């Protein structure tokens, strides 16, 4: 995985806990990365997976967990992606967002980060 990251990001040294976006990765490089991971390892990675798991360690652990679980996390091509979980204490509500023009759930990450506790997105 580190070799793929080095190739895409153009860095000689990448540590297992270095963040993809902190190393200069952007949305275009992220798309190239997930395509290369699929070609190299035969594993589908959603763009949202990289945003949620932005280090090599986190992404590999996520992929291993997903590979070994039955009925585990949503498939990369799933229609619904839960970005936050209502904690049950306030149970304020659930927001369902639909990206336009082929967009992806990752475009709602800023909204997810800004929501108060108790809201699910």
One Martini backbone bead per residue (centre of mass of N, CA, C, O) as a GRO file, in nm:
protein
  121
    1UNK     BB    1   0.058   0.063  -0.020
    2UNK     BB    2   0.298   0.259  -0.001
    3UNK     BB    3   0.378   0.242  -0.302
    4UNK     BB    4   0.121   0.370  -0.409
    5UNK     BB    5   0.143   0.637  -0.260
    6UNK     BB    6   0.418   0.720  -0.374
    7UNK     BB    7   0.329   0.728  -0.668
    8UNK     BB    8   0.090   0.934  -0.645
    9UNK     BB    9   0.250   1.161  -0.459
   10UNK     BB   10   0.574   1.169  -0.502
   11UNK     BB   11   0.709   1.007  -0.262
   12UNK     BB   12   0.964   0.843  -0.082
   13UNK     BB   13   0.839   0.908   0.211
   14UNK     BB   14   0.600   0.702   0.394
   15UNK     BB   15   0.407   0.676   0.658
   16UNK     BB   16   0.155   0.495   0.820
   17UNK     BB   17   0.051   0.795   0.965
   18UNK     BB   18   0.016   0.948   0.713
   19UNK     BB   19  -0.164   1.184   0.551
   20UNK     BB   20  -0.283   1.222   0.244
   21UNK     BB   21  -0.362   1.534   0.259
   22UNK     BB   22  -0.099   1.626   0.412
   23UNK     BB   23   0.081   1.525   0.146
   24UNK     BB   24  -0.108   1.662  -0.105
   25UNK     BB   25  -0.370   1.549  -0.139
   26UNK     BB   26  -0.644   1.513  -0.360
   27UNK     BB   27  -0.922   1.435  -0.535
   28UNK     BB   28  -0.763   1.335  -0.785
   29UNK     BB   29  -0.560   1.153  -0.635
   30UNK     BB   30  -0.772   0.981  -0.494
   31UNK     BB   31  -0.882   0.849  -0.750
   32UNK     BB   32  -0.616   0.723  -0.836
   33UNK     BB   33  -0.574   0.554  -0.582
   34UNK     BB   34  -0.830   0.373  -0.587
   35UNK     BB   35  -0.765   0.251  -0.862
   36UNK     BB   36  -0.485   0.131  -0.787
   37UNK     BB   37  -0.580  -0.048  -0.558
   38UNK     BB   38  -0.767  -0.221  -0.730
   39UNK     BB   39  -0.548  -0.323  -0.930
   40UNK     BB   40  -0.341  -0.436  -0.716
   41UNK     BB   41  -0.564  -0.585  -0.493
   42UNK     BB   42  -0.877  -0.626  -0.571
   43UNK     BB   43  -1.006  -0.365  -0.418
   44UNK     BB   44  -1.272  -0.186  -0.328
   45UNK     BB   45  -1.273   0.175  -0.311
   46UNK     BB   46  -1.397   0.435  -0.161
   47UNK     BB   47  -1.366   0.763  -0.133
   48UNK     BB   48  -1.476   0.772   0.158
   49UNK     BB   49  -1.262   0.588   0.284
   50UNK     BB   50  -1.026   0.793   0.262
   51UNK     BB   51  -1.156   1.013   0.441
   52UNK     BB   52  -1.195   0.819   0.695
   53UNK     BB   53  -0.895   0.673   0.603
   54UNK     BB   54  -0.600   0.870   0.566
   55UNK     BB   55  -0.423   0.623   0.630
   56UNK     BB   56  -0.265   0.339   0.584
   57UNK     BB   57  -0.350   0.198   0.841
   58UNK     BB   58  -0.654   0.264   0.828
   59UNK     BB   59  -0.715   0.148   0.546
   60UNK     BB   60  -0.618  -0.141   0.590
   61UNK     BB   61  -0.797  -0.205   0.832
   62UNK     BB   62  -1.060  -0.158   0.686
   63UNK     BB   63  -1.022  -0.369   0.459
   64UNK     BB   64  -0.986  -0.611   0.648
   65UNK     BB   65  -1.257  -0.589   0.791
   66UNK     BB   66  -1.434  -0.606   0.539
   67UNK     BB   67  -1.328  -0.881   0.437
   68UNK     BB   68  -1.395  -1.042   0.730
   69UNK     BB   69  -1.697  -0.956   0.705
   70UNK     BB   70  -2.033  -1.016   0.781
   71UNK     BB   71  -2.227  -0.759   0.730
   72UNK     BB   72  -2.073  -0.513   0.719
   73UNK     BB   73  -1.991  -0.269   0.573
   74UNK     BB   74  -2.058  -0.085   0.329
   75UNK     BB   75  -2.055  -0.078   0.020
   76UNK     BB   76  -1.915   0.127  -0.216
   77UNK     BB   77  -2.208   0.101  -0.391
   78UNK     BB   78  -2.383   0.218  -0.199
   79UNK     BB   79  -2.650   0.441  -0.138
   80UNK     BB   80  -2.584   0.445   0.172
   81UNK     BB   81  -2.416   0.680   0.401
   82UNK     BB   82  -2.290   0.699   0.719
   83UNK     BB   83  -2.146   0.983   0.885
   84UNK     BB   84  -2.340   0.977   1.131
   85UNK     BB   85  -2.448   0.916   1.472
   86UNK     BB   86  -2.690   0.881   1.672
   87UNK     BB   87  -2.664   0.874   2.029
   88UNK     BB   88  -2.970   0.889   2.177
   89UNK     BB   89  -2.988   1.128   2.382
   90UNK     BB   90  -3.141   1.347   2.183
   91UNK     BB   91  -3.275   1.271   1.917
   92UNK     BB   92  -3.313   1.494   1.685
   93UNK     BB   93  -3.213   1.348   1.402
   94UNK     BB   94  -3.237   1.306   1.041
   95UNK     BB   95  -3.024   1.338   0.756
   96UNK     BB   96  -3.086   1.346   0.402
   97UNK     BB   97  -2.854   1.335   0.134
   98UNK     BB   98  -2.830   1.443  -0.215
   99UNK     BB   99  -2.628   1.421  -0.460
  100UNK     BB  100  -2.535   1.587  -0.738
  101UNK     BB  101  -2.422   1.495  -1.036
  102UNK     BB  102  -2.258   1.233  -0.918
  103UNK     BB  103  -2.203   1.260  -0.645
  104UNK     BB  104  -2.078   1.231  -0.309
  105UNK     BB  105  -2.087   1.189   0.029
  106UNK     BB  106  -1.821   1.353   0.090
  107UNK     BB  107  -1.954   1.641   0.045
  108UNK     BB  108  -2.083   1.613   0.360
  109UNK     BB  109  -1.856   1.637   0.576
  110UNK     BB  110  -1.888   1.931   0.682
  111UNK     BB  111  -2.170   1.883   0.794
  112UNK     BB  112  -2.102   1.652   0.985
  113UNK     BB  113  -1.898   1.824   1.159
  114UNK     BB  114  -2.130   2.054   1.235
  115UNK     BB  115  -2.298   1.877   1.388
  116UNK     BB  116  -2.467   1.807   1.648
  117UNK     BB  117  -2.544   1.627   1.883
  118UNK     BB  118  -2.788   1.372   1.772
  119UNK     BB  119  -2.716   1.375   1.475
  120UNK     BB  120  -2.793   1.233   1.160
  121UNK     BB  121  -2.625   1.163   0.820
   0.00000   0.00000   0.00000
